[in-house]
Coordinates of C-alpha atoms and ligand atoms in Angstrom, one line a residue:
Chain L
M3 CA 115.0 97.6 102.7
D4 CA 117.0 98.3 99.6
L5 CA 115.5 98.6 96.1
H6 CA 117.1 97.3 92.9
L7 CA 116.0 98.5 89.5
D8 CA 117.0 95.7 87.1
R9 CA 117.4 96.7 83.4
I10 CA 114.2 98.6 83.1
S11 CA 113.0 99.6 79.7
H12 CA 109.6 101.0 78.7
R13 CA 107.8 102.4 75.7
Y14 CA 104.5 104.2 75.3
G15 CA 103.3 103.1 71.9
R16 CA 106.1 104.0 69.5
V17 CA 107.9 106.3 71.9
E18 CA 110.7 104.7 73.8
V19 CA 110.7 106.4 77.2
L20 CA 113.2 104.5 79.4
S21 CA 116.0 102.3 78.2
D22 CA 118.0 99.8 80.3
I23 CA 118.0 101.5 83.7
S24 CA 119.8 99.6 86.5
L25 CA 120.1 101.3 89.8
T26 CA 120.3 100.5 93.5
I27 CA 118.6 102.6 96.2
P28 CA 120.3 101.8 99.5
Q29 CA 118.5 102.1 102.7
G30 CA 118.7 105.4 104.6
R31 CA 119.9 107.3 101.6
I32 CA 118.3 109.9 99.3
V33 CA 118.8 109.2 95.7
C34 CA 118.1 112.1 93.4
I35 CA 117.1 111.6 89.8
V36 CA 117.7 114.5 87.5
G37 CA 117.1 114.8 83.8
P38 CA 115.5 117.1 81.2
S39 CA 111.8 117.2 81.2
G40 CA 110.0 114.4 79.4
C41 CA 112.9 112.0 79.9
G42 CA 110.8 109.6 81.9
K43 CA 111.6 110.5 85.5
S44 CA 108.0 110.4 86.6
T45 CA 107.4 107.2 84.7
L46 CA 110.4 105.6 86.4
L47 CA 109.1 106.7 89.8
R48 CA 105.6 105.3 89.2
M49 CA 107.3 102.0 88.3
I50 CA 109.3 102.0 91.5
G51 CA 106.1 102.6 93.4
G52 CA 104.2 99.8 91.7
L53 CA 101.7 102.1 90.0
E54 CA 102.9 101.1 86.5
R55 CA 104.5 98.0 85.0
P56 CA 107.7 98.3 83.0
D57 CA 107.8 96.5 79.6
Q58 CA 111.1 94.9 80.4
G59 CA 113.1 94.5 83.6
A60 CA 111.8 94.6 87.2
V61 CA 111.9 96.6 90.4
L62 CA 113.1 94.3 93.2
Q63 CA 112.8 94.8 97.0
Q64 CA 115.6 93.3 99.0
G65 CA 115.1 92.8 102.7
L66 CA 111.9 93.3 104.7
A67 CA 110.2 96.6 105.4
P68 CA 110.2 97.4 109.2
A69 CA 107.3 95.8 111.0
D70 CA 105.6 99.0 111.9
C71 CA 105.6 100.2 108.3
L72 CA 102.1 100.6 106.9
N73 CA 102.9 101.4 103.3
P74 CA 106.5 100.6 102.3
L75 CA 106.6 102.6 99.1
T76 CA 105.0 106.0 99.6
F77 CA 104.6 108.9 97.2
V78 CA 104.8 112.6 97.7
F79 CA 103.3 114.2 94.6
Q80 CA 104.2 117.4 92.8
D81 CA 100.6 118.7 93.0
F82 CA 100.2 117.6 96.6
A83 CA 97.1 115.4 95.9
L84 CA 95.3 116.4 99.0
L85 CA 91.5 115.8 99.3
P86 CA 90.0 119.3 99.3
W87 CA 87.0 118.1 101.3
R88 CA 89.1 116.9 104.2
T89 CA 90.9 118.9 106.9
V90 CA 94.7 118.7 107.4
A91 CA 94.2 116.0 110.1
G92 CA 91.6 114.3 107.9
N93 CA 93.9 114.1 105.0
V94 CA 96.6 112.4 107.2
E95 CA 94.0 110.1 108.7
L96 CA 92.8 109.0 105.3
V97 CA 95.8 106.8 104.8
L98 CA 95.5 105.2 108.3
E99 CA 91.8 104.3 108.1
D100 CA 92.3 101.1 106.1
H101 CA 94.7 99.8 108.7
P102 CA 93.7 98.0 111.8
L103 CA 94.7 100.6 114.3
T104 CA 92.9 101.7 117.4
R105 CA 91.4 105.2 117.5
A106 CA 94.0 106.2 120.1
A107 CA 96.9 104.9 118.0
R108 CA 95.6 106.7 114.9
D109 CA 95.3 110.0 116.8
R110 CA 98.7 109.6 118.2
I111 CA 100.3 109.1 114.8
V112 CA 98.4 112.1 113.4
A113 CA 99.4 114.3 116.2
D114 CA 103.0 113.1 115.9
V115 CA 103.5 113.7 112.2
L116 CA 101.7 117.1 112.4
A117 CA 104.1 118.1 115.1
R118 CA 107.0 116.9 113.1
T119 CA 105.9 119.0 110.1
K120 CA 105.0 122.0 112.3
L121 CA 101.3 121.8 111.3
S122 CA 99.8 121.1 114.7
D123 CA 98.1 124.5 114.7
F124 CA 96.4 123.9 111.4
R125 CA 94.9 120.4 112.0
D126 CA 91.4 121.6 111.3
A127 CA 92.1 123.8 108.3
L128 CA 90.9 122.9 104.8
P129 CA 93.4 122.7 102.0
K130 CA 91.9 125.8 100.3
Q131 CA 93.0 127.8 103.3
L132 CA 96.7 126.7 103.0
S133 CA 99.6 128.1 101.1
G134 CA 101.4 125.9 98.6
G135 CA 104.2 125.3 101.0
M136 CA 101.8 124.2 103.8
K137 CA 99.9 121.9 101.4
Q138 CA 103.2 120.2 100.6
R139 CA 104.0 119.9 104.3
V140 CA 100.6 118.2 104.8
A141 CA 101.5 115.8 102.0
I142 CA 104.8 115.1 103.6
A143 CA 103.1 114.6 107.0
R144 CA 100.7 112.1 105.3
A145 CA 103.6 110.2 103.8
L146 CA 105.4 110.1 107.2
A147 CA 102.2 108.8 108.9
V148 CA 102.5 105.4 107.2
N149 CA 106.1 105.1 108.2
P150 CA 107.4 104.4 104.7
A151 CA 110.4 102.3 104.0
V152 CA 111.0 104.4 100.9
M153 CA 109.6 107.8 100.0
L154 CA 109.1 108.4 96.4
M155 CA 109.1 112.2 95.8
D156 CA 108.2 113.5 92.3
E157 CA 109.3 117.1 92.1
P158 CA 107.8 117.8 95.5
L159 CA 109.0 121.4 95.5
S160 CA 108.5 122.4 91.9
A161 CA 105.1 124.0 92.4
L162 CA 106.4 126.3 95.1
D163 CA 108.2 129.6 95.0
A164 CA 111.9 129.9 95.6
Q165 CA 111.7 131.0 99.2
T166 CA 109.2 128.4 100.3
R167 CA 111.3 125.8 98.5
E168 CA 114.4 126.8 100.5
L169 CA 112.4 126.5 103.8
L170 CA 111.0 123.2 102.9
M171 CA 114.4 121.9 101.9
D172 CA 115.6 122.8 105.4
D173 CA 112.6 121.0 106.8
L174 CA 113.3 117.9 104.8
I175 CA 117.0 117.9 105.9
A176 CA 115.9 118.3 109.5
L177 CA 113.4 115.4 109.2
W178 CA 116.1 113.2 107.6
T179 CA 118.7 114.1 110.2
R180 CA 116.4 113.2 113.0
A181 CA 115.3 109.9 111.5
P182 CA 117.1 109.0 108.2
F183 CA 114.6 107.8 105.6
T184 CA 115.2 106.3 102.2
A185 CA 114.0 108.4 99.4
V186 CA 114.0 108.6 95.6
Y187 CA 113.7 112.3 94.9
V188 CA 112.9 113.3 91.3
T189 CA 113.7 116.9 90.3
H190 CA 114.8 119.0 87.5
N191 CA 116.3 121.5 89.9
L192 CA 120.0 120.9 90.3
A193 CA 120.3 123.0 93.4
E194 CA 117.8 120.7 95.1
A195 CA 119.7 117.7 93.9
V196 CA 123.0 118.7 95.4
R197 CA 121.4 119.8 98.7
L198 CA 119.4 116.7 99.3
G199 CA 121.0 113.8 97.3
H200 CA 123.5 111.3 98.7
R201 CA 123.5 110.1 95.1
I202 CA 122.5 111.9 92.0
V203 CA 121.5 110.0 89.0
V204 CA 121.6 111.9 85.7
L205 CA 119.3 110.7 83.0
S206 CA 119.7 111.5 79.3
R207 CA 116.9 112.9 77.3
R208 CA 114.3 110.5 76.0
P209 CA 114.7 107.6 75.9
G210 CA 116.0 108.0 79.4
R211 CA 119.3 106.2 80.1
I212 CA 121.6 106.6 83.0
R213 CA 124.4 109.0 81.9
E214 CA 126.2 109.3 85.2
V215 CA 125.8 108.6 88.9
L216 CA 127.4 111.2 91.3
S217 CA 128.0 110.6 95.0
I218 CA 128.2 113.5 97.4
D219 CA 129.7 112.6 100.8
T220 CA 129.1 115.8 102.7
P221 CA 126.5 115.1 105.4
L222 CA 123.1 116.7 104.6
S223 CA 123.2 118.8 107.7
D224 CA 126.5 120.4 106.7
R225 CA 125.4 121.4 103.3
R226 CA 124.7 125.1 102.9
A227 CA 123.3 127.1 100.0
G228 CA 126.3 128.6 98.2
D229 CA 128.8 126.1 99.5
P230 CA 131.7 126.0 96.9
A231 CA 132.0 122.2 96.8
L232 CA 128.3 121.9 96.2
E233 CA 128.4 124.6 93.5
A234 CA 131.2 122.7 91.8
H235 CA 129.0 119.6 91.8
Q236 CA 126.1 121.6 90.5
A237 CA 128.2 123.1 87.7
R238 CA 129.3 119.6 86.7
L239 CA 125.8 118.4 86.7
W240 CA 124.7 121.3 84.6
Q241 CA 127.5 120.6 82.1
L242 CA 126.2 117.0 81.8
M243 CA 122.7 118.1 81.4
R244 CA 123.0 121.2 79.3
D245 CA 123.2 119.6 75.9
E246 CA 120.6 117.0 76.7
A247 CA 118.2 119.7 77.9
E248 CA 118.8 121.8 74.8
A249 CA 118.2 118.9 72.5
A250 CA 115.1 117.8 74.5
D251 CA 113.7 121.2 74.3
M252 CA 113.9 121.2 70.5
E253 CA 112.2 117.9 70.2
L254 CA 108.6 117.6 69.0
S255 CA 106.7 115.5 71.5
D256 CA 104.3 113.3 69.6
V257 CA 101.7 112.3 72.1
Chain Z
M4 CA 113.8 161.4 84.6
S5 CA 116.6 161.0 87.2
E6 CA 115.2 163.8 89.4
L7 CA 112.0 161.9 90.0
P8 CA 112.0 160.5 93.5
L9 CA 111.5 156.7 93.5
T10 CA 109.0 156.6 96.4
G11 CA 106.3 159.0 97.7
Q12 CA 104.0 161.3 95.8
G13 CA 106.6 163.9 94.9
G14 CA 106.8 163.3 91.1
V15 CA 103.1 163.3 90.2
R16 CA 102.4 165.9 87.4
D17 CA 99.1 167.5 86.6
D18 CA 98.4 165.4 83.6
A19 CA 98.5 162.1 85.6
R20 CA 95.4 160.0 85.2
P21 CA 94.3 156.8 87.0
V22 CA 94.8 153.6 85.0
P23 CA 91.4 152.7 83.6
F24 CA 89.9 149.7 85.4
R25 CA 89.2 146.8 83.1
G26 CA 88.8 143.9 85.5
G27 CA 85.6 142.8 87.3
G28 CA 82.5 141.0 86.0
F29 CA 82.3 137.3 85.2
K30 CA 81.9 136.4 88.8
P31 CA 78.4 136.0 90.1
V32 CA 77.9 137.4 93.6
R33 CA 75.1 136.4 95.9
L34 CA 72.3 139.1 95.8
R35 CA 69.7 137.7 98.3
F36 CA 66.6 139.8 97.7
L37 CA 66.7 140.7 94.0
G38 CA 65.0 137.5 92.9
A39 CA 62.1 138.0 95.3
A40 CA 61.9 141.7 94.4
V41 CA 61.5 140.9 90.7
I42 CA 58.6 138.5 91.5
V43 CA 56.9 141.0 93.8
A44 CA 57.2 143.7 91.2
L45 CA 55.6 141.5 88.6
I46 CA 52.7 140.6 90.9
L47 CA 52.2 144.3 91.8
F48 CA 52.1 145.2 88.2
V49 CA 49.5 142.6 87.4
E50 CA 47.4 143.6 90.4
W51 CA 47.5 147.2 89.2
G52 CA 46.8 146.2 85.6
T53 CA 43.7 144.2 86.5
R54 CA 42.4 146.9 88.8
A55 CA 43.0 149.7 86.3
G56 CA 41.4 147.6 83.5
V57 CA 44.6 147.5 81.4
I58 CA 44.5 143.7 81.7
S59 CA 41.1 142.2 81.3
N60 CA 39.8 139.7 83.9
L61 CA 39.7 137.0 81.2
T62 CA 43.4 137.3 80.5
L63 CA 44.8 137.1 83.9
P64 CA 43.2 136.7 87.3
R65 CA 43.7 139.4 89.9
P66 CA 46.5 138.3 92.3
S67 CA 44.5 139.3 95.3
D68 CA 41.7 137.0 94.2
V69 CA 44.2 134.2 93.7
L70 CA 45.3 134.9 97.3
G71 CA 41.7 134.6 98.4
T72 CA 41.4 131.3 96.7
F73 CA 44.5 130.2 98.4
R74 CA 43.1 131.3 101.8
D75 CA 40.0 129.2 101.2
L76 CA 42.2 126.2 100.3
W77 CA 44.0 126.7 103.6
T78 CA 40.9 127.1 105.8
T79 CA 39.0 124.3 104.3
G80 CA 42.0 122.0 104.7
M81 CA 41.8 121.2 101.0
L82 CA 45.4 122.4 100.6
W83 CA 46.8 119.5 102.5
D84 CA 44.4 117.0 100.9
H85 CA 46.1 117.9 97.6
L86 CA 49.6 118.8 98.7
I87 CA 50.3 115.7 100.8
P88 CA 49.7 113.1 98.1
S89 CA 51.7 115.2 95.6
L90 CA 54.6 115.6 98.0
T91 CA 54.6 111.9 98.8
R92 CA 54.6 110.9 95.1
L93 CA 57.4 113.3 94.4
A94 CA 59.4 112.2 97.4
V95 CA 59.0 108.4 96.8
G96 CA 59.4 108.6 93.1
S97 CA 62.4 110.9 93.0
A98 CA 64.1 109.1 95.9
L99 CA 63.9 105.9 93.9
G100 CA 65.0 107.5 90.7
V101 CA 67.8 109.5 92.2
S102 CA 69.3 106.7 94.2
T103 CA 69.3 104.2 91.4
G104 CA 70.5 106.9 89.1
I105 CA 73.5 107.6 91.3
A106 CA 74.2 103.9 91.7
V107 CA 74.1 103.2 87.9
G108 CA 76.0 106.4 87.2
V109 CA 78.8 105.5 89.5
M110 CA 78.9 102.0 88.0
I111 CA 79.2 103.5 84.5
G112 CA 81.9 105.8 85.7
L113 CA 83.9 103.0 87.3
F114 CA 83.5 99.9 85.1
S115 CA 84.2 99.8 81.4
L116 CA 81.7 96.9 81.1
A117 CA 78.9 98.9 82.6
R118 CA 79.9 101.9 80.5
A119 CA 80.0 100.0 77.2
G120 CA 76.7 98.3 78.0
L121 CA 74.6 101.0 79.5
V122 CA 75.6 104.3 78.0
P123 CA 73.9 103.6 74.7
L124 CA 70.8 102.4 76.6
V125 CA 70.7 105.6 78.7
A126 CA 71.2 107.7 75.5
A127 CA 68.2 105.9 74.0
I128 CA 65.9 106.4 76.8
F129 CA 66.9 110.0 77.8
P130 CA 65.0 111.7 75.0
I131 CA 61.8 109.7 75.4
P132 CA 59.1 111.9 76.8
K133 CA 58.4 109.8 79.8
I134 CA 54.8 110.8 80.0
A135 CA 54.2 108.9 76.8
L136 CA 55.0 105.8 78.8
L137 CA 52.4 106.4 81.4
P138 CA 49.9 103.9 79.9
L139 CA 52.6 101.3 80.0
F140 CA 53.4 102.0 83.6
V141 CA 49.7 101.8 84.4
I142 CA 49.6 98.3 83.0
W143 CA 52.8 97.3 84.8
F144 CA 52.4 99.0 88.2
G145 CA 48.6 99.7 88.4
I146 CA 46.5 102.7 88.1
D147 CA 47.2 103.9 91.7
E148 CA 50.3 105.2 93.2
G149 CA 52.7 102.6 91.6
S150 CA 52.5 104.0 88.1
K151 CA 53.1 107.6 89.4
Y152 CA 56.1 106.6 91.5
A153 CA 57.5 104.7 88.5
L154 CA 57.0 107.6 86.1
I155 CA 58.7 110.1 88.4
A156 CA 61.4 107.6 89.2
F157 CA 62.1 107.0 85.6
G158 CA 62.1 110.7 84.8
T159 CA 64.6 111.6 87.5
F160 CA 66.7 108.5 86.8
T161 CA 68.1 109.5 83.4
P162 CA 69.4 113.0 84.1
T163 CA 70.9 111.7 87.4
V164 CA 72.7 108.9 85.6
V165 CA 74.1 111.2 83.0
S166 CA 75.3 113.8 85.4
T167 CA 76.7 111.3 87.8
Y168 CA 78.9 109.4 85.4
G169 CA 80.1 112.7 84.0
A170 CA 80.9 113.8 87.5
V171 CA 82.8 110.6 88.2
D172 CA 84.7 111.0 85.0
N173 CA 85.8 114.4 86.1
V174 CA 87.1 113.3 89.5
D175 CA 90.8 114.3 89.7
R176 CA 92.8 111.2 88.6
T177 CA 95.8 112.2 90.6
L178 CA 93.7 111.8 93.8
I179 CA 92.7 108.3 92.8
R180 CA 96.4 107.5 92.0
M181 CA 97.2 108.9 95.4
G182 CA 94.7 106.6 97.1
Q183 CA 96.1 103.6 95.2
S184 CA 99.7 104.6 96.1
F185 CA 98.8 104.5 99.8
G186 CA 97.2 101.1 99.4
L187 CA 93.6 102.2 100.1
G188 CA 91.1 99.5 99.3
W189 CA 88.8 99.8 96.3
W190 CA 85.8 100.5 98.3
S191 CA 87.6 103.1 100.4
I192 CA 88.7 104.9 97.2
V193 CA 85.2 104.9 95.9
R194 CA 83.7 106.1 99.1
K195 CA 86.3 108.6 100.2
I196 CA 87.6 109.9 97.0
V197 CA 85.3 109.2 94.0
L198 CA 82.0 110.0 95.6
P199 CA 82.9 113.2 97.4
G200 CA 84.8 114.3 94.3
A201 CA 81.7 113.7 92.1
L202 CA 79.3 115.3 94.6
P203 CA 79.3 118.8 92.9
G204 CA 78.3 117.3 89.6
I205 CA 75.8 115.0 91.2
L206 CA 74.1 117.8 93.0
S207 CA 73.8 120.0 89.9
G208 CA 72.3 117.0 88.1
L209 CA 69.8 116.7 91.0
R210 CA 68.6 120.2 90.3
I211 CA 67.5 119.2 86.8
G212 CA 66.3 115.8 87.9
L213 CA 63.9 117.2 90.6
S214 CA 62.5 119.8 88.2
I215 CA 61.7 117.1 85.7
G216 CA 60.2 115.2 88.7
I217 CA 57.8 118.0 89.4
I218 CA 56.7 118.3 85.8
L219 CA 56.0 114.6 85.6
L220 CA 54.2 114.6 88.9
V221 CA 51.7 117.1 87.6
A222 CA 51.4 115.3 84.3
A223 CA 50.7 112.0 86.0
E224 CA 48.2 113.5 88.3
M225 CA 46.4 115.2 85.4
L226 CA 46.0 111.8 83.7
G227 CA 44.5 110.0 86.7
A228 CA 44.2 111.1 90.3
R229 CA 41.5 112.5 92.5
Y230 CA 43.8 114.4 94.8
G231 CA 47.0 116.1 94.0
I232 CA 48.1 119.5 92.7
G233 CA 47.9 118.2 89.1
A234 CA 44.3 117.0 89.6
Y235 CA 43.4 120.3 91.2
I236 CA 44.8 122.3 88.3
L237 CA 43.1 120.1 85.7
E238 CA 39.8 120.5 87.4
A239 CA 40.2 124.3 87.7
G240 CA 41.3 124.4 84.0
S241 CA 38.3 122.5 82.7
L242 CA 36.0 124.9 84.5
Y243 CA 38.0 127.9 83.3
D244 CA 38.4 128.9 86.9
L245 CA 41.5 131.0 86.5
E246 CA 41.9 131.9 90.2
R247 CA 42.1 128.3 91.2
L248 CA 44.3 127.4 88.2
F249 CA 46.7 130.1 89.3
A250 CA 46.6 129.1 92.9
G251 CA 47.7 125.6 91.8
V252 CA 50.4 127.0 89.6
V253 CA 51.7 129.1 92.4
I254 CA 52.0 126.0 94.6
L255 CA 54.0 124.3 91.9
S256 CA 56.3 127.3 91.5
A257 CA 56.8 127.4 95.3
L258 CA 57.6 123.7 95.2
G259 CA 60.2 124.4 92.5
V260 CA 61.7 127.3 94.4
L261 CA 61.8 125.2 97.6
T262 CA 63.6 122.2 96.0
S263 CA 66.1 124.5 94.3
G264 CA 66.6 126.3 97.6
A265 CA 67.1 123.0 99.4
I266 CA 69.7 121.9 96.9
G267 CA 71.5 125.3 97.1
W268 CA 71.5 124.9 100.9
A269 CA 73.0 121.4 100.6
E270 CA 75.6 122.7 98.2
R271 CA 76.7 125.4 100.6
R272 CA 76.8 122.9 103.4
L273 CA 78.4 119.9 101.7
L274 CA 80.6 121.7 99.2
A275 CA 82.1 124.4 101.5
W276 CA 85.5 122.9 100.6
R277 CA 85.3 124.2 97.1
V278 CA 87.6 127.1 96.3
Ligands
ADP10 N1 100.5 107.4 80.3 C1 101.3 107.8 79.3 N2 100.9 107.5 78.0 C2 101.7 107.9 77.0 N3 102.8 108.6 77.1 C3 103.2 109.0 78.3 C4 102.5 108.6 79.5 N4 103.1 109.1 80.6 C5 104.2 109.8 80.1 N5 104.2 109.7 78.7 C6 105.3 110.2 77.9 O1 106.5 109.7 78.4 C7 107.5 110.6 78.4 C8 108.1 110.7 79.8 O2 107.2 111.3 80.7 P1 107.5 111.6 82.2 O3 107.9 110.3 82.9 O4 106.3 112.3 82.8 O5 108.8 112.6 82.1 P2 109.4 113.5 83.2 O6 108.7 113.3 84.5 O7 110.9 113.2 83.1 O8 109.2 114.9 82.7 C9 106.9 112.0 77.9 O9 107.2 112.1 76.6 C10 105.4 111.7 78.1 O10 104.8 112.4 77.1
MG11 MG1 107.5 114.5 85.7

């Protein structure tokens, strides 16, 4: 299933947030969206996921989601959004309970995604017992459980420290290499973008417009931290963003 | 400075002092027996005072005499004759009030229509001393149990509504967004996200609601009942029988401590997930 964003514009009151965004998200690829903070990345992602309606333009799905897909457009949130009163397994189960699955099928899915995210030993732990990195792995396991056609990830690693982020990036790459998924990955971290993105979309400061789309052809599994080619991409991205970020930082936000 | 070793104790001079500690406090810890100790100390003091004559017998009854009255109540079986009707009234009335209160509170929390329509109404009835409405309830529900149930239900209803819709308002919106983004049904979101998320607030509202329930129970029984703690206290009071009056009051305090303890227990059981 591909996604097409067709000339999306949006404003909150007098503030124009997004302006004329057209973009294709091809199946099996990770599209990273980078841009200075406040430029409308999260807003755009909510629109892609159907949580918000754009003022103008539309988000179109092309092709059908796979038959075993329970929730085609699935979010991974920056702050994890785990239910604190449910265990790890319970949090994953939550998203399966509204689907007509047998008890056995549900248990099988939970066991499978927990194994894939290396959480099998923690299935009965409560979120308050977990570190930030583990919480986000639970959120990723929950997203994988519904077998999404497209994963919508809003700065999934931003709440984590640098080492954990590095480890989770490796986990994401391993997951993608085993079974390529489609993802829109919002971040303001350029290192993440060049490690994970097949395409990197640079947005300008508010109102967000597409400034440039960069393609990186190196397979994900071959990308290493400190790879000179990646560093070059990152430097170029930084050049594009620097002025925007500086200007965005000086802006008064009137909300 | 450069000769100081970077690790180990080598460089500590004589004038070194520990950094003053400024943290601590602002974090209640559970001290199990202190509350009981304060009450026991107070009782012992009164016992001593009444025996030594510092406190005259007309001011306060002697705690050991109150205990004797209590023993009589127990042996004659009068304790249960009074306690069971009271407990039934409290249980039925507050069950009615709390359950409708939670239902209405959740509706106010979830539906703009219910909020706009009902919040002013709740604000209008909250400050009414419910006991003033007892004659009205007697006309509506009869002089017997009905009016007492209604009074207690009404009294527990308003604080429950207010705390419930506040608690629903405070449920983390990102969790609700999450539920929607996974395509959970409306009822699933309410049952699995909104209600558990609101539970801490609902339980602390219950604390207030049940205390008000006990107050209203006694008031209702004083105004018209043959049996019940309130009737017992009223009778003792009109005879200036301080021992029996205090025995009744002790029962009420025990009731308050028990309900509060039960809610505390429920909180520890149900809210173990809180950080
Ligand atoms: N629900 C909303 N109502 C009003 N303004 C909003 C709302 N959501 C976001 N905004 C504003 O829109 C702009 C873009 O927000 P957001 O999409 O969160 O940016 P980003 O994720 O790129 O940092 C910000 O200025 C923000 O204040
Ligand atoms: Mg954002």
